[in-house]
mmCIF file of C-alpha atoms in Angstrom:
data_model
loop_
_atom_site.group_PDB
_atom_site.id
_atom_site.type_symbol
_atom_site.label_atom_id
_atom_site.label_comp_id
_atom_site.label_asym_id
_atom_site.label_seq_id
_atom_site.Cartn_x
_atom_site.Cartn_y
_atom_site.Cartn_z
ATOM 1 C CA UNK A 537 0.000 0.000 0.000
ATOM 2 C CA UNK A 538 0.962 3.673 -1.012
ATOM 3 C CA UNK A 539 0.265 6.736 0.613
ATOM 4 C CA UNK A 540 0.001 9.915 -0.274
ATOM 5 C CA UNK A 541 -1.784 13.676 0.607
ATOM 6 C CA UNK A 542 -3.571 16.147 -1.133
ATOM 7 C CA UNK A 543 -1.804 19.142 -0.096
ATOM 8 C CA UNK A 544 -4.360 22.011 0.323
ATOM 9 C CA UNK A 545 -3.633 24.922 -1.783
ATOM 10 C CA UNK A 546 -6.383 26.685 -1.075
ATOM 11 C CA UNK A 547 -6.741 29.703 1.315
ATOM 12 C CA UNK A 548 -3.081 29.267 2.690
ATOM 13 C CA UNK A 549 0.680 30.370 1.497
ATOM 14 C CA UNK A 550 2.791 28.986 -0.195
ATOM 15 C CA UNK A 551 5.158 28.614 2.880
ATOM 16 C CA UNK A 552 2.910 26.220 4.554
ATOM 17 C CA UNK A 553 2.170 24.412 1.276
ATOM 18 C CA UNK A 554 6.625 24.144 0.856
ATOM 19 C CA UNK A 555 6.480 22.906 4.440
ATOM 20 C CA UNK A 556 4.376 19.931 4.258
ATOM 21 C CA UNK A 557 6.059 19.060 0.684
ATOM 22 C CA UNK A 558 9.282 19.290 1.990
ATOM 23 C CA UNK A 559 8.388 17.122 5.077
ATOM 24 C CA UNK A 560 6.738 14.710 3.268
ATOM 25 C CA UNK A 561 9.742 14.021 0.862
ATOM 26 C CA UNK A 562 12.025 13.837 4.025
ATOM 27 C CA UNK A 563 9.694 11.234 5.359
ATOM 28 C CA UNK A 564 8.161 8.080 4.414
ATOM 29 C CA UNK A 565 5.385 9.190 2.148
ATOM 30 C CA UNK A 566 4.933 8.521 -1.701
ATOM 31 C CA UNK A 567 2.980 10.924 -3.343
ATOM 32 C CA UNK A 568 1.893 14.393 -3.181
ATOM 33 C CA UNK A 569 -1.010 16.029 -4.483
ATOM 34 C CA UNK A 570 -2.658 19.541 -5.469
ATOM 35 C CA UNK A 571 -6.202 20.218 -6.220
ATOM 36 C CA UNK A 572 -7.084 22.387 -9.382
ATOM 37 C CA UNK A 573 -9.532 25.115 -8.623
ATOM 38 C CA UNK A 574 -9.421 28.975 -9.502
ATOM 39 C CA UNK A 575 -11.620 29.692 -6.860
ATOM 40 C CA UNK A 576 -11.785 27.545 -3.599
ATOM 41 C CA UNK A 577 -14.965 25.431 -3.987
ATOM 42 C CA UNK A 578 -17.719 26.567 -2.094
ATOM 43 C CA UNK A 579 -16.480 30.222 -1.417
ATOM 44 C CA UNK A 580 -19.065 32.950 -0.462
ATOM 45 C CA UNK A 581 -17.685 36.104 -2.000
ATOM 46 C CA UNK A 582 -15.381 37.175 0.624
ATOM 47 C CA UNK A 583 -13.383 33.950 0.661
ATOM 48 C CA UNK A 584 -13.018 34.295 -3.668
ATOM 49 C CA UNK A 585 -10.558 36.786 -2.801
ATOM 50 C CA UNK A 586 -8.441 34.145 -1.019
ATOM 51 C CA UNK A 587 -5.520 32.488 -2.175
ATOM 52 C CA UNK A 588 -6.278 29.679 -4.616
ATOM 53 C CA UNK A 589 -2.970 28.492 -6.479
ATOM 54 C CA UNK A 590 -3.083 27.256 -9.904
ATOM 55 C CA UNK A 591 -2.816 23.376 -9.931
ATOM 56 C CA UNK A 592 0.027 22.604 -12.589
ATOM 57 C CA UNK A 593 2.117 25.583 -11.539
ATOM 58 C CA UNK A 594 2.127 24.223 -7.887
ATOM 59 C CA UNK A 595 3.184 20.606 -8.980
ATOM 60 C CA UNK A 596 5.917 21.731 -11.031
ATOM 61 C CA UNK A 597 7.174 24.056 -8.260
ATOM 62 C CA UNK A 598 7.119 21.138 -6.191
ATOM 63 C CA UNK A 599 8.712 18.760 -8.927
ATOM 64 C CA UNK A 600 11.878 21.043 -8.283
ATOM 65 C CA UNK A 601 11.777 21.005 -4.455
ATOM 66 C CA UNK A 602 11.190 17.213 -4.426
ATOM 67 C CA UNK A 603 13.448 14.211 -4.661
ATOM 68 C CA UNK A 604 11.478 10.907 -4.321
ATOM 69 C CA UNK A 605 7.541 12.086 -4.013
ATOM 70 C CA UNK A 606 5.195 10.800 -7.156
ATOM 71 C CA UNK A 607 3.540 13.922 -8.464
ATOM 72 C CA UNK A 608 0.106 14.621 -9.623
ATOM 73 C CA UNK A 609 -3.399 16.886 -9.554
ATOM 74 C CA UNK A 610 -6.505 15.570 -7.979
ATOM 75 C CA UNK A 611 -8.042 16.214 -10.575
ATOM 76 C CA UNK A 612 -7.189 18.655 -13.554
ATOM 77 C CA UNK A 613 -10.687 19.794 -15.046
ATOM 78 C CA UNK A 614 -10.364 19.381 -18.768
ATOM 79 C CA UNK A 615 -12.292 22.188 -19.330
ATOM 80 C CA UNK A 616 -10.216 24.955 -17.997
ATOM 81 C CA UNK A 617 -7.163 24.215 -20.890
ATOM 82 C CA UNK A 618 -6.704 22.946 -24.188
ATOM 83 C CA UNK A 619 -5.831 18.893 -23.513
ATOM 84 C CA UNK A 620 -2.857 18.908 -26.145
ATOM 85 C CA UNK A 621 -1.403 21.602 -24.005
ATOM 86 C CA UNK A 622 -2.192 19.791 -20.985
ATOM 87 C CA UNK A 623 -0.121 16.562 -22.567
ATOM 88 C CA UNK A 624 2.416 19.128 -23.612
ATOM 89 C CA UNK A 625 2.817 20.500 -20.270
ATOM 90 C CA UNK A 626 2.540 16.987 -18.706
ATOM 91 C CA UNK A 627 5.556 15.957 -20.726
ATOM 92 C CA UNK A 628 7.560 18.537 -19.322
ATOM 93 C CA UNK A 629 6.744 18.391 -15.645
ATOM 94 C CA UNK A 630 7.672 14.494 -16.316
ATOM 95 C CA UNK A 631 10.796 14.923 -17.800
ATOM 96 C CA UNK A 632 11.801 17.585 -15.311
ATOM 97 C CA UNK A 633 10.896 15.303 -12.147
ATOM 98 C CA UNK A 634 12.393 12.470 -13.861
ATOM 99 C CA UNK A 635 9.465 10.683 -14.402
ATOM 100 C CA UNK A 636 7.591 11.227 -10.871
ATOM 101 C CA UNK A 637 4.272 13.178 -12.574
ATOM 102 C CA UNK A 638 0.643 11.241 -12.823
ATOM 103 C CA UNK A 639 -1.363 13.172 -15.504
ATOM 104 C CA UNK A 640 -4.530 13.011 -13.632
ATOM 105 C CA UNK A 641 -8.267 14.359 -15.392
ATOM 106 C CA UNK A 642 -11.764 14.904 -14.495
ATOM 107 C CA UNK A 643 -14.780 16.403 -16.826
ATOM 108 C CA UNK A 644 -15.054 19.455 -14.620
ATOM 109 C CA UNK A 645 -17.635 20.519 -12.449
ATOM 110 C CA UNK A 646 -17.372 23.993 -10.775
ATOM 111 C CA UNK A 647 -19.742 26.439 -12.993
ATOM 112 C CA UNK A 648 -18.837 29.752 -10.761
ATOM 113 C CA UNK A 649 -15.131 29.710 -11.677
ATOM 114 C CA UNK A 650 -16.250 29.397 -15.476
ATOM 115 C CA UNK A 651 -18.363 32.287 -14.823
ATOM 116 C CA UNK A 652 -15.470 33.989 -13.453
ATOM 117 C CA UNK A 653 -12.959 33.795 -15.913
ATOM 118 C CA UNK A 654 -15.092 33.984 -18.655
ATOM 119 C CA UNK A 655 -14.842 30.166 -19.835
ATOM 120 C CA UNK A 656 -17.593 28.478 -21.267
ATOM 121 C CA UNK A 657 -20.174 25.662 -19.369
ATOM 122 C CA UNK A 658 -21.178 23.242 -21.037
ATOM 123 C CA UNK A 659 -24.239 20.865 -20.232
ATOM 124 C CA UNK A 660 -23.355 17.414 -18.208
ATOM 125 C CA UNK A 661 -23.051 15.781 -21.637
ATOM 126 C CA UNK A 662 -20.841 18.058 -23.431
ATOM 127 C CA UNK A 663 -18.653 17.817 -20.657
ATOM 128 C CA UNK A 664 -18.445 14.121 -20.821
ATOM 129 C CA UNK A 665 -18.207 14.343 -24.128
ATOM 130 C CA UNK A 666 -15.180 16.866 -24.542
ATOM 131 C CA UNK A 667 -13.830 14.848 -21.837
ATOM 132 C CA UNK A 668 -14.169 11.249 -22.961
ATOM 133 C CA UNK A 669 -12.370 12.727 -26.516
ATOM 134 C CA UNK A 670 -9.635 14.575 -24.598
ATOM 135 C CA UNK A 671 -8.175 11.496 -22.955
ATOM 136 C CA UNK A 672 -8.586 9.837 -26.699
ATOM 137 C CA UNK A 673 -6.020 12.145 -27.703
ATOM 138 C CA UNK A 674 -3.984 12.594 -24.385
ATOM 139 C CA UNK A 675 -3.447 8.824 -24.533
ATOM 140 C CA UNK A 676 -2.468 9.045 -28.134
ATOM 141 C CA UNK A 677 -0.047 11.999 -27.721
ATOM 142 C CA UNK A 678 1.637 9.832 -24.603
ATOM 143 C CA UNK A 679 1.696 6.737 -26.585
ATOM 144 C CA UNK A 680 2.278 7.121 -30.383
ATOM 145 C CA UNK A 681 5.694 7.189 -31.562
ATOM 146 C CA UNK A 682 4.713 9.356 -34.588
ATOM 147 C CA UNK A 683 3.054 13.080 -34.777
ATOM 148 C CA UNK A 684 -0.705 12.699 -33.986
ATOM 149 C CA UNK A 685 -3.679 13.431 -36.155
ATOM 150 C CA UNK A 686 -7.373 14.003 -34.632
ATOM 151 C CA UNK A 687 -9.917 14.942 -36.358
ATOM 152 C CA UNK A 688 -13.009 14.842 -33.313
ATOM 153 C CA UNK A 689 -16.337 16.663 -32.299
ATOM 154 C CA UNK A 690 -14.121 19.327 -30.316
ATOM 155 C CA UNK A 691 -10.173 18.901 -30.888
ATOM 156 C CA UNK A 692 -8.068 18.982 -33.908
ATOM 157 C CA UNK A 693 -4.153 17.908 -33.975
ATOM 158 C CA UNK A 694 -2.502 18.245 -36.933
ATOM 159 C CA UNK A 695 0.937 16.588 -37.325
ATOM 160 C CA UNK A 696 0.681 16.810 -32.974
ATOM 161 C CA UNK A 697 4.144 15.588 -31.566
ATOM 162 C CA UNK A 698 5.033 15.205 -27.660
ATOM 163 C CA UNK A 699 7.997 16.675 -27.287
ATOM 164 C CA UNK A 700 9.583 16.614 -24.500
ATOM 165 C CA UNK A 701 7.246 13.342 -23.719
ATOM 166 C CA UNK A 702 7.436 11.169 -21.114
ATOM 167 C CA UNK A 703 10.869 10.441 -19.414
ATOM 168 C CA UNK A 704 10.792 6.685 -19.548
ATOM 169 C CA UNK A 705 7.532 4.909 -19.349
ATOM 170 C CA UNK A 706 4.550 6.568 -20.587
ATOM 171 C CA UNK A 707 2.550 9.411 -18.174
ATOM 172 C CA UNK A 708 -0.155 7.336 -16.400
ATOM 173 C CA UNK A 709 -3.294 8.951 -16.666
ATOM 174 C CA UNK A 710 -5.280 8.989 -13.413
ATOM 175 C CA UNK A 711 -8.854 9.621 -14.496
ATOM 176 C CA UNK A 712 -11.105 11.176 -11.085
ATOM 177 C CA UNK A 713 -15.002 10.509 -11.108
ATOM 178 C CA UNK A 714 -17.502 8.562 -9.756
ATOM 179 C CA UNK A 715 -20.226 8.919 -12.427
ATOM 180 C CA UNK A 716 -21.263 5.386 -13.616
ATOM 181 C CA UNK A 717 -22.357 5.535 -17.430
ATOM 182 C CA UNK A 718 -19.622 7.847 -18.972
ATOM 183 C CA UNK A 719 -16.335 8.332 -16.220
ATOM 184 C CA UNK A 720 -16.274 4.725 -15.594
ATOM 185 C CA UNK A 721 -16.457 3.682 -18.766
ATOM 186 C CA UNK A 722 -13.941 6.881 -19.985
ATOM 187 C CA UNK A 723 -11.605 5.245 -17.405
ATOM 188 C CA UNK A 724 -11.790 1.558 -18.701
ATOM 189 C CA UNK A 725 -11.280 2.970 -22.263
ATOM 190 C CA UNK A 726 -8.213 5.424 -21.875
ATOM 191 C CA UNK A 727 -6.724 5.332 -18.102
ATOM 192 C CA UNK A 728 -4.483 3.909 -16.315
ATOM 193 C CA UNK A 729 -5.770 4.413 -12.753
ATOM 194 C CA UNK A 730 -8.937 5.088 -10.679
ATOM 195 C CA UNK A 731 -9.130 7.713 -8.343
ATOM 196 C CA UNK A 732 -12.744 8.192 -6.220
ATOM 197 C CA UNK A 733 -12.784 11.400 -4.680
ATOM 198 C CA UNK A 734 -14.217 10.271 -0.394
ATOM 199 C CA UNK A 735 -15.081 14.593 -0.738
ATOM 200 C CA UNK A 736 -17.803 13.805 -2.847
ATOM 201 C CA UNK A 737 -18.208 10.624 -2.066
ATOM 202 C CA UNK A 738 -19.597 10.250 1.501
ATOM 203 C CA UNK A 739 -16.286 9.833 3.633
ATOM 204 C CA UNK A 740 -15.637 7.163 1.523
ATOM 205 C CA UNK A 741 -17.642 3.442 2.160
ATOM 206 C CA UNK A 742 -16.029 0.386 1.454
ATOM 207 C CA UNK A 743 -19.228 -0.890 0.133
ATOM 208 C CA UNK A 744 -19.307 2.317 -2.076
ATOM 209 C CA UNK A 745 -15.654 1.344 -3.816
ATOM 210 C CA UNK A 746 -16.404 -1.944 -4.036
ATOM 211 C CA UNK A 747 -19.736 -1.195 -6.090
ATOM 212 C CA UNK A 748 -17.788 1.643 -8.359
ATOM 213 C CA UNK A 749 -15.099 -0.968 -8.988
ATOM 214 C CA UNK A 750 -17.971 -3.926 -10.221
ATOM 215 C CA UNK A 751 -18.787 -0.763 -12.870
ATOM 216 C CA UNK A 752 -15.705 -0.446 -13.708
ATOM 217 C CA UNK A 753 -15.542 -4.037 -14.038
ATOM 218 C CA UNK A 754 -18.605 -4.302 -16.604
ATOM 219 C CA UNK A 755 -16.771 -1.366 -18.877
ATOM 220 C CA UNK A 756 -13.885 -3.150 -18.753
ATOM 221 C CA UNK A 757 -15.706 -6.096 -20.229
ATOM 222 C CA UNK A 758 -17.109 -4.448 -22.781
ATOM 223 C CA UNK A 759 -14.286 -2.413 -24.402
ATOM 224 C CA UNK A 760 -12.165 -5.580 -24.014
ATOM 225 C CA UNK A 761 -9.787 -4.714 -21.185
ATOM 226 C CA UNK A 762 -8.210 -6.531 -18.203
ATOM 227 C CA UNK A 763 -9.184 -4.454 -15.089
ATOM 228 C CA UNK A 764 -6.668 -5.723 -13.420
ATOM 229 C CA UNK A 765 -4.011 -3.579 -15.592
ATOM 230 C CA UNK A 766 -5.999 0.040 -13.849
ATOM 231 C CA UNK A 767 -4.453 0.852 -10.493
ATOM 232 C CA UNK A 768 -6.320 1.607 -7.914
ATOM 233 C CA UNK A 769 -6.217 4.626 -5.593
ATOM 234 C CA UNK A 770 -8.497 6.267 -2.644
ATOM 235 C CA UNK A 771 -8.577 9.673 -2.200
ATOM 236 C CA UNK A 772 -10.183 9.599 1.973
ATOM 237 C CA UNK A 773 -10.801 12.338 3.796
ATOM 238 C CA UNK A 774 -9.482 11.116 7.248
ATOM 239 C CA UNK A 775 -9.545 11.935 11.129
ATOM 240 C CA UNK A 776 -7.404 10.818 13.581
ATOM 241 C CA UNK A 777 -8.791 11.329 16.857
ATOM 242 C CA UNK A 778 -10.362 9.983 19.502
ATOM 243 C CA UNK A 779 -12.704 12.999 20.075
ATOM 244 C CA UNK A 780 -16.384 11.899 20.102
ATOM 245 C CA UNK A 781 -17.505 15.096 18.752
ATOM 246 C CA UNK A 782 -15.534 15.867 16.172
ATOM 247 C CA UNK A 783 -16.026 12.127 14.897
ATOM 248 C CA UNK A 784 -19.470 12.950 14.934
ATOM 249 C CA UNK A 785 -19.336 16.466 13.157
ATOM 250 C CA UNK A 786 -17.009 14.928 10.415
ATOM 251 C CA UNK A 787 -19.429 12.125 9.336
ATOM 252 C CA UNK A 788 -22.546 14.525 9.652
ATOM 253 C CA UNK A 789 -20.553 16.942 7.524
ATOM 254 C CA UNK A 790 -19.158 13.710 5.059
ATOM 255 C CA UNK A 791 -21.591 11.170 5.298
ATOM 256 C CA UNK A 792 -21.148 7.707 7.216
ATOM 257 C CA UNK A 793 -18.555 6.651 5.570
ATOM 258 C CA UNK A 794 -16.106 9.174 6.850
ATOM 259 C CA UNK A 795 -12.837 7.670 8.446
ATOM 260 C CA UNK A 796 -12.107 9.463 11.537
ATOM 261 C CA UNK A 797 -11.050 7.912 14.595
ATOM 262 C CA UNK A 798 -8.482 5.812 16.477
ATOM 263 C CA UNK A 799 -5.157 4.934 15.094
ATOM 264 C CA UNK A 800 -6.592 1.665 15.137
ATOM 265 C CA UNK A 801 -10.119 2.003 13.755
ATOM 266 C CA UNK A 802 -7.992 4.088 10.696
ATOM 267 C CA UNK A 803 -5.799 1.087 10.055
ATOM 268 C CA UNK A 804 -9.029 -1.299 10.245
ATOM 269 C CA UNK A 805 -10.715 0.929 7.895
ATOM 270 C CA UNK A 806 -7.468 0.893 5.378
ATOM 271 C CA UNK A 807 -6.676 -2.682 5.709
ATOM 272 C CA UNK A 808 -9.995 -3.295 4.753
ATOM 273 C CA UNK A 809 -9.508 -1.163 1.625
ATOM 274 C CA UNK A 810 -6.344 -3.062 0.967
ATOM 275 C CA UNK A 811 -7.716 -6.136 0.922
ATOM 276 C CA UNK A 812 -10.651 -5.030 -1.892
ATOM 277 C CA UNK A 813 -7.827 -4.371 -3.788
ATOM 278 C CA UNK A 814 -6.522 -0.396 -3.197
ATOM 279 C CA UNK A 815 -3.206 0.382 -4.432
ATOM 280 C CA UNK A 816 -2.895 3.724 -3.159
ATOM 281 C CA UNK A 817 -4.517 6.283 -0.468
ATOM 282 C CA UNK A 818 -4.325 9.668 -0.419
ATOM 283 C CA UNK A 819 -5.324 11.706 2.737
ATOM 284 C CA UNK A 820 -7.151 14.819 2.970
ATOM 285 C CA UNK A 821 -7.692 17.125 5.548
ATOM 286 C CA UNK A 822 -4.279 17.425 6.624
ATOM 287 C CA UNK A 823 -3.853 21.595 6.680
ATOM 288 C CA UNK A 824 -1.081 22.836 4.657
ATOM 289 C CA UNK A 825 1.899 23.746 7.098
ATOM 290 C CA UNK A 826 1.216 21.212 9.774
ATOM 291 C CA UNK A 827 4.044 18.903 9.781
ATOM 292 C CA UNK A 828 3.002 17.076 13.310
ATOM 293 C CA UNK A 829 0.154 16.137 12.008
ATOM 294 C CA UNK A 830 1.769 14.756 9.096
ATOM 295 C CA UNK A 831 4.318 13.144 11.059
ATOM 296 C CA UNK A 832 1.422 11.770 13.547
ATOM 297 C CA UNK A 833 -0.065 10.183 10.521
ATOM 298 C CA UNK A 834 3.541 8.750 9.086
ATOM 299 C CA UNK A 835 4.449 7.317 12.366
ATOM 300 C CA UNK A 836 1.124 5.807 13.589
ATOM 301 C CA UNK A 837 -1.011 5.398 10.558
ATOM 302 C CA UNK A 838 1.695 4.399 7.414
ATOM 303 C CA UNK A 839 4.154 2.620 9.408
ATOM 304 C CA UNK A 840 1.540 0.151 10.167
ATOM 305 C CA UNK A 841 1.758 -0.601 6.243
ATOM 306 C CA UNK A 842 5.562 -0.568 5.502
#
């Protein structure tokens, strides 16, 4: 089992974001992660003017900073770039971190930072749509030896070549989502690894992976691919504490799947995701800056796996 943290980046500086990277890359962790919002989700107008850095600027900050830590976004909405220029710029953060970046992708959800910065909204199925077709021709740019041609409903490459492209073994692409007809299925068709999101996903429910991963399963079937070749990967809001009331406030606030608790109930909880077949968790709720709480979770939560 890996572990990782999403790193906030929201409503901080970027001192205390430095000091958990840089503590996590002296320690025993694996990965680090950013979110990719312009505005921090669910802002009243007050908080918009708070700090929100930009996702793939972070990470390749951090791909300088960092020695050993895998790299990635969870997630980059497609809709906010241009997905060539997303591979492009994916190639380079690779090749600069010697291969340590996960090219990770959602449809995009947030309507108020389109309405922002003056980028358009499409309905649910556009999204998918644009989506589904950008990983198409991510995964070709990644994979194809030879300049790419697309001719599709919304992107054109012409003669397309990755350059700088990936610095040994091709990006993975992490795809984020939890809808069932059209991000499973997007997943089974172009990526390399699964990534539900415990945020939007009640805490996060072993019952509720294990019934995303039988979907998975079924679009896997269909499109002719092993599901055992797609990693994987959690990312769980998570607790440790034994105070009764703020177990109780986080799983009214997340749903009952929430994993706050005792050093032991959290191990419980993440052995029992390790058995179902998780490759990799990622913890959130860790606040930027606070390096003993990191180092509480290293020491009595991640050595348990080592």
């Amino acid at each position: 089992m890996d572990f990782g943290v999403q790193v906030n980046v929201y409503r901080t500086t970027w001192q205390n974001v430095a000091a958990s990277v840089l503590a996590m890359d002296s320690g025993d962790w694996d990965s680090v992660w950013f979110a990719d919002h312009y505005i921090p989700p669910g802002a009243n107008p007050e908080q918009e003017a708070m700090t929100a850095f930009e996702g793939l600027a972070a990470i390749s900050a951090v791909a300088g900073m960092t020695q050993k830590l895998r790299l990635g976004n969870l997630v980059l909405g497609n809709t906010y770039r241009n997905p060539a220029h997303v591979a492009k710029i994916a190639g380079t953060i690779d090749t600069l971190s010697s291969g340590r970046f996960t090219l990770a992708l959602g449809a995009g959800w947030y309507q108020r930072e389109h309405a922002a910065y003056g980028w358009d909204f499409p309905s649910m199925k556009e999204r998918q749509d644009r989506f589904e077709e950008a990983c198409q021709l991510i995964r070709r740019l990644i994979h194809d030896k030879e300049p790419v041609d697309h001719e599709g409903g919304f992107y054109t490459l012409k003669q397309a070549r990755l350059s700088p492209g990936s610095y040994d073994s091709p990006i993975p692409i992490m795809i984020g989502g939890t809808g069932e007809k059209r991000t499973l299925r997007t997943l089974a068709r172009y990526g390399d690894i699964m990534n539900l999101d415990g945020w939007a996903g009640g805490g996060m429910a072993l019952e509720y992976f294990k019934h995303k991963l039988t979907i998975l399963e079924r679009h896997c079937d269909a499109c002719g691919r092993d599901p055992a070749e797609i990693r994987k990967t959690l990312l769980i809001p998570c607790y440790l504490t034994e105070d009764k009331g703020l177990i109780e406030r986080a799983v009214k606030g997340l749903g009952p799947g929430t994993v706050a608790g005792s050093r032991q109930y959290i191990i419980d909880r993440i052995g029992e995701f390790a058995e179902a077949g998780v490759a990799e968790v990622m913890f959130g709720g860790i606040p930027s800056g606070d390096t003993a709480l990191l180092q509480a979770f290293e020491q009595e939560i991640v050595s348990a796996f080592r």
